[in-house]
XYZ file of C-alpha atoms in Angstrom:
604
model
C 5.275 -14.235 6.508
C 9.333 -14.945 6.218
C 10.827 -14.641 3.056
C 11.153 -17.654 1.682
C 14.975 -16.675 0.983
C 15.260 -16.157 4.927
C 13.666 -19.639 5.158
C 16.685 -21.196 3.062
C 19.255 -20.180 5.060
C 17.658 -20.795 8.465
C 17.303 -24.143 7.084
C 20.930 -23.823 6.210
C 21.705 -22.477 8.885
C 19.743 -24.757 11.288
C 20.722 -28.286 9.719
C 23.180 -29.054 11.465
C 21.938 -27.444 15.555
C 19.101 -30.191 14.691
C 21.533 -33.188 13.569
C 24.465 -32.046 15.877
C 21.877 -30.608 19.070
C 18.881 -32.437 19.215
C 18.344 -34.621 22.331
C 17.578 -37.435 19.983
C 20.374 -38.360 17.326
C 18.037 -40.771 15.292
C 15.763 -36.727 15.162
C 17.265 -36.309 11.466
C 13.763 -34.550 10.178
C 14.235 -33.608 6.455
C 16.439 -30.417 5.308
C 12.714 -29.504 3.609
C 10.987 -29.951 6.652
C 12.414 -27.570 8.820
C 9.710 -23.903 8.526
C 10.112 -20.933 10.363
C 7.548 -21.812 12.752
C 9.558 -25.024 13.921
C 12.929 -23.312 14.056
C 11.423 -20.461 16.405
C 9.705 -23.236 18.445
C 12.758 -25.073 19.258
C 15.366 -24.438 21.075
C 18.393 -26.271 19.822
C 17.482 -24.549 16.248
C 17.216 -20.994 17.771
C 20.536 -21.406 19.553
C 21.875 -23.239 16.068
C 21.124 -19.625 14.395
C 22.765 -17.995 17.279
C 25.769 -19.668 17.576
C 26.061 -18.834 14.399
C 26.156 -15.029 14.368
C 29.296 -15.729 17.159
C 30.881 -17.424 15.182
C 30.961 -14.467 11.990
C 30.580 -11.881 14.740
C 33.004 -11.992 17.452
C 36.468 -10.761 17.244
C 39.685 -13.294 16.888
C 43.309 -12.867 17.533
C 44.151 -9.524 15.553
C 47.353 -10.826 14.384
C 48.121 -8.070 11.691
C 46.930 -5.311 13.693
C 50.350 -4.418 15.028
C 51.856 -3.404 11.493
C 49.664 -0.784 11.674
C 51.182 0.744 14.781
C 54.976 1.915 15.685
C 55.261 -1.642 17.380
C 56.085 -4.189 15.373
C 57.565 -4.849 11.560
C 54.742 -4.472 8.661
C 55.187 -3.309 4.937
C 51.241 -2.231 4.690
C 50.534 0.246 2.230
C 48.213 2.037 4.789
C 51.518 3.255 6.662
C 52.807 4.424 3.502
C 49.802 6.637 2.213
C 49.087 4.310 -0.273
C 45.078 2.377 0.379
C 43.395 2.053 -2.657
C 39.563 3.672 -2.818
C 37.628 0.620 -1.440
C 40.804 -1.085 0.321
C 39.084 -0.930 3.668
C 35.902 -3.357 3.142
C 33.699 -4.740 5.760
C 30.925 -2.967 4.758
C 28.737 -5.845 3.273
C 29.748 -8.750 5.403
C 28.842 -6.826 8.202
C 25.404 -5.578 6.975
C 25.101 -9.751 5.833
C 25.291 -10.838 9.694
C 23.559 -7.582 10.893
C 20.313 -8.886 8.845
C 20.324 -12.159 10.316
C 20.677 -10.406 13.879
C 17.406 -8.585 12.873
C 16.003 -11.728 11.815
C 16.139 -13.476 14.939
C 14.909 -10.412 17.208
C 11.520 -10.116 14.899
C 11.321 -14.168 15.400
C 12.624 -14.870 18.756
C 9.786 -14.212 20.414
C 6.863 -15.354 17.564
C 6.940 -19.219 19.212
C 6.606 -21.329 22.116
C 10.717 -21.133 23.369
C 10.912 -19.911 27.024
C 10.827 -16.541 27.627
C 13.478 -16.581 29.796
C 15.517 -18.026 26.865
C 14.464 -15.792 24.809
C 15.285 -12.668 26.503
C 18.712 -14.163 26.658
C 19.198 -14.937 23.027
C 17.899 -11.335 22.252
C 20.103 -9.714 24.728
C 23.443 -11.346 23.217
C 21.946 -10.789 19.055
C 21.563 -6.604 20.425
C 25.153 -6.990 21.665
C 26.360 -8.394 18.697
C 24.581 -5.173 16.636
C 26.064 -2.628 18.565
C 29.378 -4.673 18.196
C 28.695 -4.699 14.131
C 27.359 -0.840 13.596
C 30.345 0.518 16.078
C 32.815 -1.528 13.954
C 30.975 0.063 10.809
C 31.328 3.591 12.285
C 34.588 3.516 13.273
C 35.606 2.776 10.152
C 33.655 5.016 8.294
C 31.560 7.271 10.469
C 27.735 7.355 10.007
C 26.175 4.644 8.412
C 22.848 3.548 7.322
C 20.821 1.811 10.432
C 19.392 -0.783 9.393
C 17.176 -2.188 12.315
C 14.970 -4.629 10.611
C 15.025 -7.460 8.656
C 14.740 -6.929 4.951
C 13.796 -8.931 2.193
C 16.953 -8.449 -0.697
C 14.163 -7.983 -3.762
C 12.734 -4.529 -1.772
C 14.832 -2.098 -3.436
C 13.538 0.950 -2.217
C 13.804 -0.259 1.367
C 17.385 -1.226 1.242
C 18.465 2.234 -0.348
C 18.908 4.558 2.621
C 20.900 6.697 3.112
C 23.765 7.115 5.785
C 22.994 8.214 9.206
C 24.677 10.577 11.191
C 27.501 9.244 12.738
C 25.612 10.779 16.137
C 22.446 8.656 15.314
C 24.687 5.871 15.046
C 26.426 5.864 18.416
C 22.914 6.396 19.820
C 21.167 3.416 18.708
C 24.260 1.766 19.260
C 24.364 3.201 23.110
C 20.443 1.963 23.161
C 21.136 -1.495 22.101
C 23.878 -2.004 24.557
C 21.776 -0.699 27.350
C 19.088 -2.969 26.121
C 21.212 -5.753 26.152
C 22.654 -5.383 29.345
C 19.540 -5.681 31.008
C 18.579 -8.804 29.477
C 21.859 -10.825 29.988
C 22.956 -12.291 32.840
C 25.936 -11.100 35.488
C 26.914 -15.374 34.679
C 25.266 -18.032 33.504
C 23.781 -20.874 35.391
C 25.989 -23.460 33.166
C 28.983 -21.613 33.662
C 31.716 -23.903 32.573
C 29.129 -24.936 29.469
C 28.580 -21.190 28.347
C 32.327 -19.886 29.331
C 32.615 -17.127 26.208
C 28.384 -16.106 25.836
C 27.913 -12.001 26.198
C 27.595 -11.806 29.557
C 26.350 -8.571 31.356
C 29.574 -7.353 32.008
C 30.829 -7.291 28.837
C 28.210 -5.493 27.665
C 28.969 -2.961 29.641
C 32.463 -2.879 29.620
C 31.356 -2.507 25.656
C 29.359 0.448 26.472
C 32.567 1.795 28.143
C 34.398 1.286 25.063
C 32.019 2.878 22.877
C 32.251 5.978 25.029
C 35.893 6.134 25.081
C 36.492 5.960 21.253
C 33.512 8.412 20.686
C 34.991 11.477 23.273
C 38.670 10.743 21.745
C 39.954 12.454 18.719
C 38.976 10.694 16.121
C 35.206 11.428 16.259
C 35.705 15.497 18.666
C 39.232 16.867 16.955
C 38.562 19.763 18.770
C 37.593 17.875 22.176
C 34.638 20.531 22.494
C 32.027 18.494 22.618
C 32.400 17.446 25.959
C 32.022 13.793 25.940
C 34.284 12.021 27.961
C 32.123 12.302 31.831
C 29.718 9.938 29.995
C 32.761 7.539 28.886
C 33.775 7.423 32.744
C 30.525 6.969 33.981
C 29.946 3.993 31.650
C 33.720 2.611 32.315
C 33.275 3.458 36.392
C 29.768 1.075 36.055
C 31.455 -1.473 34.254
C 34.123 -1.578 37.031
C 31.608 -1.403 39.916
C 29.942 -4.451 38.397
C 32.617 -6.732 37.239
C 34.611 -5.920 40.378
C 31.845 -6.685 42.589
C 31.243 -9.986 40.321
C 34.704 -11.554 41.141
C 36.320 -10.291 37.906
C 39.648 -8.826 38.756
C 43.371 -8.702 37.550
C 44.662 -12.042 36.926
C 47.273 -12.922 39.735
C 50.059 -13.683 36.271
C 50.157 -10.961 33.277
C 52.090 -14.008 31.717
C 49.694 -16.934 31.702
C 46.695 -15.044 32.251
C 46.086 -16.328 28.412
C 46.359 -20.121 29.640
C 43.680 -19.813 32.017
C 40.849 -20.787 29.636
C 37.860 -21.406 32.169
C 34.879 -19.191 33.220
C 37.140 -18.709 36.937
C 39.506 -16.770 35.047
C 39.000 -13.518 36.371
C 40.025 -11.066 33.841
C 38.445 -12.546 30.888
C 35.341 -10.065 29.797
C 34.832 -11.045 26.372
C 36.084 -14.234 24.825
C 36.350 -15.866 21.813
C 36.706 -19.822 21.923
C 38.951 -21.964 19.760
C 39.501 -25.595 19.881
C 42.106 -28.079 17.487
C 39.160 -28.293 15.488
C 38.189 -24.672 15.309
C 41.519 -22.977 15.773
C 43.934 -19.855 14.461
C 47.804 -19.679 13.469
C 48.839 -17.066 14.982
C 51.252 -19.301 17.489
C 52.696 -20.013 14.087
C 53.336 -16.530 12.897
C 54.881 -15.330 16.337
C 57.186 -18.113 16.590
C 60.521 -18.866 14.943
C 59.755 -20.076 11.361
C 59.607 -23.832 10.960
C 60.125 -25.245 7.340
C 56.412 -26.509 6.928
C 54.445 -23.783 7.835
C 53.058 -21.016 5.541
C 55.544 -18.243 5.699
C 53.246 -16.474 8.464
C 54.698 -13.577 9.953
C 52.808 -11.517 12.868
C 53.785 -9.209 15.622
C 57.748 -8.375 15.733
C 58.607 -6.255 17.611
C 60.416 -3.236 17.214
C 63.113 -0.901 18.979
C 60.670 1.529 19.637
C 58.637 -1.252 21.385
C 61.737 -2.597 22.827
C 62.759 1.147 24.403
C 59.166 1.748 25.899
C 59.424 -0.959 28.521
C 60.816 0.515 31.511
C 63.365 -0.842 34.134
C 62.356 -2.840 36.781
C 61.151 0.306 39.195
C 59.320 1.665 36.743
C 61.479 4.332 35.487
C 62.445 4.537 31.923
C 65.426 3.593 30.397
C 67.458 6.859 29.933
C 65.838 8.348 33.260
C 68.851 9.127 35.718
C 66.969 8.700 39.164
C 66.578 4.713 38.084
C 68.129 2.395 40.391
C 69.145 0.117 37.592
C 71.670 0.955 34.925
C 70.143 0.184 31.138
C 73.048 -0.938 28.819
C 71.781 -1.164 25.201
C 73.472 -4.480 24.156
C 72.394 -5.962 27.591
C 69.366 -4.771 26.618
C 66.951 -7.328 28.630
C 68.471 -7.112 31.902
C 66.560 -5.379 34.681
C 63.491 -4.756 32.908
C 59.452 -4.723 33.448
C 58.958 -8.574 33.922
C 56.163 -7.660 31.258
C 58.912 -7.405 28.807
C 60.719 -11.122 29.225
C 56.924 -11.956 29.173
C 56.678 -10.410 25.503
C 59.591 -10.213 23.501
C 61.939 -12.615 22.668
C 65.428 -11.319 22.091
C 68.860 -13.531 20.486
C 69.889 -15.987 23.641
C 66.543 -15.549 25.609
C 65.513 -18.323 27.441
C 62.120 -19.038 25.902
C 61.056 -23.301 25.785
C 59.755 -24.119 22.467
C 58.329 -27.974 21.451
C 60.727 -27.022 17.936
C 61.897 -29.822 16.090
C 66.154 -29.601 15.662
C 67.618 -27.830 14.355
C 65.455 -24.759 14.910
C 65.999 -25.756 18.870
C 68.984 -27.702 20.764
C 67.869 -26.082 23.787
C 65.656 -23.678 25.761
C 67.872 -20.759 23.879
C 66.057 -17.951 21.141
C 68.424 -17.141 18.727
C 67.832 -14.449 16.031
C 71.362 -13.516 14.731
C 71.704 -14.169 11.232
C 71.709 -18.205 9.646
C 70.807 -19.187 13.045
C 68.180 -21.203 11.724
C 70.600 -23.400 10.206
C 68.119 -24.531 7.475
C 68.720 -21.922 4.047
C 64.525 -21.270 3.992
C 64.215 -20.819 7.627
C 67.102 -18.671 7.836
C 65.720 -16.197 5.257
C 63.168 -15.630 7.249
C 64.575 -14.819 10.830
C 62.639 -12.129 12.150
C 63.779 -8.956 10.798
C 63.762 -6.766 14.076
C 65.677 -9.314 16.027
C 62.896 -10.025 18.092
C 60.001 -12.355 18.351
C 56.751 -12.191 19.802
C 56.204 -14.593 22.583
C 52.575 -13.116 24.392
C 50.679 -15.777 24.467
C 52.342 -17.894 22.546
C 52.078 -21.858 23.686
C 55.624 -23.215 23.981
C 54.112 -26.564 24.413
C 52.502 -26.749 20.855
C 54.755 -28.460 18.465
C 56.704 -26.626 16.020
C 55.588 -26.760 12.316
C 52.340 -27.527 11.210
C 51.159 -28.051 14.111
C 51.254 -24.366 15.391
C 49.340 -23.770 12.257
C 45.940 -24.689 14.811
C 47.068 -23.431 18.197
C 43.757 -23.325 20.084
C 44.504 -20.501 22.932
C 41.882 -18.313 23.273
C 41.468 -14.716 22.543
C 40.390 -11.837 25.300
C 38.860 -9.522 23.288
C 38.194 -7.320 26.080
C 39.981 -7.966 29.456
C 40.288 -6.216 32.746
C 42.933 -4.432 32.674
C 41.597 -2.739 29.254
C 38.909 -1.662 31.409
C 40.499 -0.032 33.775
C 42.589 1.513 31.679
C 39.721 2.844 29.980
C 38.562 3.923 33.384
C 41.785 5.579 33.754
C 41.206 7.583 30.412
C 38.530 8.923 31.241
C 38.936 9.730 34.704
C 42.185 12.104 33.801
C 39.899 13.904 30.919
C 37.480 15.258 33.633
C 40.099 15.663 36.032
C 40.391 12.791 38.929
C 43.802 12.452 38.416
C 44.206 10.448 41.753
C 41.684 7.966 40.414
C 43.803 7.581 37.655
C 47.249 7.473 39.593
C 45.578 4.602 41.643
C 44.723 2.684 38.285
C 48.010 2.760 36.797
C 49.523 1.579 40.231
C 47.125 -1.244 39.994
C 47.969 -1.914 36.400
C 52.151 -1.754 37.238
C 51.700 -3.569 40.871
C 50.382 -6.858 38.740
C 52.965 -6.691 36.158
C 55.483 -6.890 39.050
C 57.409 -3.464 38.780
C 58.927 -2.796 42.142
C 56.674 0.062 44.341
C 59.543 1.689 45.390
C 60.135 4.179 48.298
C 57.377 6.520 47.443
C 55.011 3.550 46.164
C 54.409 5.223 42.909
C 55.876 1.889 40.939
C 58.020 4.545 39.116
C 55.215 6.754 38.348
C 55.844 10.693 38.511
C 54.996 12.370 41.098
C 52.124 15.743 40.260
C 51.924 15.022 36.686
C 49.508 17.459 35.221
C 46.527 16.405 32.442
C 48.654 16.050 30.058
C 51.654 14.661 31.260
C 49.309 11.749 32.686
C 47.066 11.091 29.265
C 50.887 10.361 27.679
C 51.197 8.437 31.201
C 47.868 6.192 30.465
C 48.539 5.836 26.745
C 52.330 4.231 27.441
C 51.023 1.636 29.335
C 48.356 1.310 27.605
C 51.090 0.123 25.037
C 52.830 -2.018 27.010
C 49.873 -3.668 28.598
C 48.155 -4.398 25.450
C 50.541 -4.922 23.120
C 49.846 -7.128 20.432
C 46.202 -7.068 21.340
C 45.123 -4.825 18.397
C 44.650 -2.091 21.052
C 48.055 0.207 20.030
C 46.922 0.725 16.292
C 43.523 1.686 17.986
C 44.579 4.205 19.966
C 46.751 5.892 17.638
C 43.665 5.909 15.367
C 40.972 7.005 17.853
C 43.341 9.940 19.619
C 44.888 10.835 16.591
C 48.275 10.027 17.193
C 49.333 9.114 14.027
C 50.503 12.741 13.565
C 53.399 12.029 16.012
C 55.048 8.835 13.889
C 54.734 10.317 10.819
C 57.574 11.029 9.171
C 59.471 8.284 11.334
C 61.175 4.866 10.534
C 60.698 1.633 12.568
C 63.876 0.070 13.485
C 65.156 -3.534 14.661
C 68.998 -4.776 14.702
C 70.594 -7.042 12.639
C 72.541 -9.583 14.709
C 75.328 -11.370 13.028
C 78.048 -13.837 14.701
C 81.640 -12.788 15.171
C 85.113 -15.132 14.528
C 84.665 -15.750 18.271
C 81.516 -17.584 17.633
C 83.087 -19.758 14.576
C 86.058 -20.588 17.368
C 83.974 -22.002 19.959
C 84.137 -25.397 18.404
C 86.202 -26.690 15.748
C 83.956 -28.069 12.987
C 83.405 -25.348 10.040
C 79.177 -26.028 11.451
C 77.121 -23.326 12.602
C 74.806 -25.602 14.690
C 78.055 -26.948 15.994
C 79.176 -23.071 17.063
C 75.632 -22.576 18.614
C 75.482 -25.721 20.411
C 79.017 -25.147 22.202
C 77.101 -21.345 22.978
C 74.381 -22.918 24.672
C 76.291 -25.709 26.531
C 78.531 -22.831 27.982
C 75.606 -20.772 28.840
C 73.518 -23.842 30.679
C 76.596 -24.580 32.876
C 77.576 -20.779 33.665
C 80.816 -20.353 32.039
C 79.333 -18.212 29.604
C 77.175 -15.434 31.015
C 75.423 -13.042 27.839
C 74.113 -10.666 30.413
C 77.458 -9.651 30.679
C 77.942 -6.951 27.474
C 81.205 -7.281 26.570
C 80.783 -11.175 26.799
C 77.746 -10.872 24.365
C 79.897 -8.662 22.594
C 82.387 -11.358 22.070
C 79.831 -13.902 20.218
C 78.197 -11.021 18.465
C 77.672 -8.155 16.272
C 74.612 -6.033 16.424
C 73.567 -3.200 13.898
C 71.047 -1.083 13.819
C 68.604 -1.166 10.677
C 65.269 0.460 9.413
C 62.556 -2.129 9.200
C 60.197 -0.089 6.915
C 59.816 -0.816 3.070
C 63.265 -0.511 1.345
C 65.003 -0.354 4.381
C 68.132 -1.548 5.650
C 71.595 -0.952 7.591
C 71.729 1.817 4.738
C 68.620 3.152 3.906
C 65.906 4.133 6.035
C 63.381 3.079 3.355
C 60.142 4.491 2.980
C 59.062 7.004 6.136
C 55.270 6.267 7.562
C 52.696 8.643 6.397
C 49.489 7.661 7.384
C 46.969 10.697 5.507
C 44.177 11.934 7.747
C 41.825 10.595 5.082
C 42.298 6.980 7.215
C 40.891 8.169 10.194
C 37.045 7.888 8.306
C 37.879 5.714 5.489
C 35.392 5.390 2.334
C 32.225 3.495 0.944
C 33.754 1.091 -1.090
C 32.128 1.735 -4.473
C 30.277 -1.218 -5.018
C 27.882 -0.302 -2.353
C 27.440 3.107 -3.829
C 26.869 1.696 -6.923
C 23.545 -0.704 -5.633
C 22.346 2.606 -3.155
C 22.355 6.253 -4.888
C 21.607 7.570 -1.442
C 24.805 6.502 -0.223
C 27.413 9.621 -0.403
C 30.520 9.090 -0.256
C 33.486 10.107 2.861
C 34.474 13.298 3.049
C 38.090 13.411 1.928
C 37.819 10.515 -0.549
C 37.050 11.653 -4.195
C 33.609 12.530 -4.261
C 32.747 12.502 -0.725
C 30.182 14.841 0.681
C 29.479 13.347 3.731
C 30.498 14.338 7.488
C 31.265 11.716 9.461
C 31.869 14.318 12.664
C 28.066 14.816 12.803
């Protein structure tokens, strides 16, 4: 018999699939009336529950994840040394929506719903576990497995202790393989169930899994030979997608605004709508007096720099055929980078009320704004964030709800897992070939040789630091960079360092071009001149003549003067620790090794 605490919130829970779902509106039974043996007998209630544990569990836009990385602006104490003991919490919620996930695989298949139906809503709830516990283990190694549902007044059955982290990634493994063989390559309703766990994505998963558990983070020693299972598991989730339609989208740009179930590199999605939507459009975009002070994802010179030219080569490498000039610093480039960053005079269409926007021009130099608030807080790299970032959405409040959805995992993450992998067990040519693929779609130029810029005979390593620069570029701003530097260690090789943007002020030339004492006025003449080609700012020495540019250290403290604080992310972050709470209501918890206290190994 259920719980009677269970009951409540499936009853909770389940209110409003049987007001909202029910083929009959005038169904409205009584909140009272609704027992466990009618919500696993109907459908509309077992999907209610579901739909549910998408909503808490799937990944959203990660739209802070980049100031935890060497690519974009972020004062975060966790760059500085500085998390507080129990800083890093998602233990409980976690374990909250891992019980319910438990709750509906014991109940699923206790009533009268069609088994077909219920094989389906068991495969995505196993998906959704291994999602949870890998989430849980990367953040803190081995934790307890909890695989059933448990009632909050057992005590003795709720204190367990923590697995090893090698337990974890097994059952973890099991329920992905479990899962995969219950859900579907697509569903019948396609259009209707555009963003369920599909087959694919639970592989692709798996692939995932398999990557971060060979890399650094969990072998520091990379003895423990684990990355042919991450290629086998990345090479089957290629086979299948790739022989399922999925595929690189024919745009890196506006692969984001193809929000349908025909979009071909969308894996795993998560679904927003006006009604159920983020603000990250908000916090990428100029600021707009009205909105929150949001702030996400500006990019940095290092960023800037890593974007080769336009064949490929990088930007201080001599056998380029195009000629990088650093005030000029946008001409020539990857188109990936006009399809990212935003620099001062890009042409990037914003719906911005005036006088934020008087044309199709980005401007970043300093009181470019025009409006004292919004000109205190012009992004302090010089450069904005425009991946997959609506134009059309109007400035303000409004891009407070954008609702453009987020990839959580997309093709080309795939393959460049695939890549990985393939280069750690030697089939470099496999990995060539995926990197070609990866460069052909951005639109880099192939070149003479066809290598898209690529080195020729690159050994192992010399291709892994291949494979992990575009995996920067390609995901950027996708939470992927701070990943990677976690999972392979990497940290190690920006400590110590400074993040830098410009500071872009206007020169007397600017004030002359027209003869009010007004700034707008000034920038308004700019623009006019630039629209009808008597002013060309690809030209250096004519961008020179509007403007002054300075390099500055973006970190805490810093300026044109002072670098500010240096990063100095401690090893202790890779496995960070229980927060004590949790210790507190389980004794046979212990504690991280390398937090005070800690005992346990989360390399086991």
């Amino acid at each position: 018999m259920m719980n009677i605490r269970n009951i409540n919130k499936l009853m909770i829970l389940c209110f409003l699939a049987l007001t909202q779902c029910s083929e009959d509106p005038l169904d409205k039974r009584p909140l009272g009336a609704i027992s466990e043996e009618v919500v696993w007998n109907d459908e509309s209630l077992a999907l209610g529950f579901l739909n549910n544990i998408y909503s808490r569990a799937l990944p959203g836009w990660a739209t802070t994840a980049s100031q935890l990385s060497d690519d974009a602006h972020g004062e975060n104490g966790y760059m500085y040394g500085e998390a507080q003991p129990g800083s890093m919490n998602i233990y409980s919620g976690s374990y909250t929506t891992i019980k319910d996930i438990n709750l509906l695989l014991a109940n699923i298949g206790t009533g009268t719903i069609d088994t077909e139906v219920q094989n389906l809503m068991s495969g995505q709830a196993l998906f959704f576990r291994a999602h949870l516990y890998f989430r849980l283990v990367s953040t803190y190694g081995g934790v307890p497995m909890v695989l059933e549902a448990r009632d909050k007044s057992d005590i003795e059955a709720l204190q367990v202790p923590r697995n090893k982290t090698s337990e974890c990634i097994a059952q973890i493994l099991s329920d992905l393989d479990e899962a995969a063989e219950l859900l579907p390559i697509a569903y019948p309703n396609a259009a209707a169930d555009y963003g369920r766990i599909t087959k694919g994505a639970a592989l692709a998963y798996k692939g995932r899994v398999l990557l971060h558990y060979a890399s650094e983070q969990f072998d520091p020693s990379q003895d423990k030979g684990r990355w042919q299972a991450a290629y086998d598991a990345n090479k089957a989730a290629i086979n299948l997608l790739s022989a399922n339609g999925k595929g690189l989208h024919p745009s890196y740009e506006n692969l984001w605004f193809d929000e349908s179930e025909t979009n071909p590199e969308a894996i795993m999605v998560k679904r927003y709508t006006l009604d159920q939507s983020h603000n990250r459009d908000a916090g990428c975009r100029p600021f707009i007096v009205g909105t929150n002070g949001e702030s996400f994802d500006k990019p940095t010179k290092s960023l800037v720099d890593a974007f080769p030219m336009k064949d490929g080569k990088a930007i201080d490498d001599p056998s380029s055929s195009y000629t990088y000039d650093p005030t000029a610093l946008w001409v020539d480039r990857d188109p990936r980078f006009s399809a990212t960053i935003a620099w001062n005079g890009a042409v990037w269409p914003l719906n911005n009320p005036a006088p934020n926007r008087t044309s199709d021009l980005e401007w970043t130099f300093q009181e470019s704004a025009i409006e004292g608030q919004a000109d205190s807080r012009i992004t302090p790299t010089s450069f904005n964030c425009r991946k997959a970032i609506d134009g059309s959405i109007e400035g303000g409040a409004a891009s407070l709800s954008s609702p453009t959805d987020w990839i959580e995992i997309r093709y080309a993450e795939v393959l460049l897992n695939l890549a990985e992998a393939a280069n750690e067990v030697g089939l470099s040519a496999e990995a060539y070939d995926i990197l070609i693929q990866i460069r052909e779609r951005a639109g880099i130029e192939p070149g003479l040789d066809g290598s898209y810029g690529l080195a020729a005979g690159m050994d192992q390593d010399q291709l892994r630091n291949a494979i992990m620069h575009e995996r920067r570029l390609e995901l950027v701003f996708e939470g992927k960079r701070s990943s990677d530097l976690r999972r392979r260690r990497m940290y190690e090789t920006i400590n110590g360092t400074y993040r830098q943007g410009y500071r872009i002020t206007k020169t007397a030339s600017f004030d002359a071009l027209d003869p009010s004492e007004e700034i707008l006025d000034d920038r308004i003449a700019l623009e006019e001149g630039i629209n009808n080609g008597s002013i060309d700012l690809n030209d250096p020495s004519v961008y020179n003549t509007y403007f002054n540019t300075e390099l500055r250290s973006v970190e805490r403290f810093g300026n044109i003067d002072d670098d500010g604080s240096a990063i100095n992310y401690l090893d202790s972050y890779y496995f960070f620790d229980i927060p004590q709470d949790e210790l507190n209501k389980n004794p046979n918890l212990e504690q991280t090794n390398g937090w005070p206290g800690g005992t346990f190994d989360p390399l086991q």
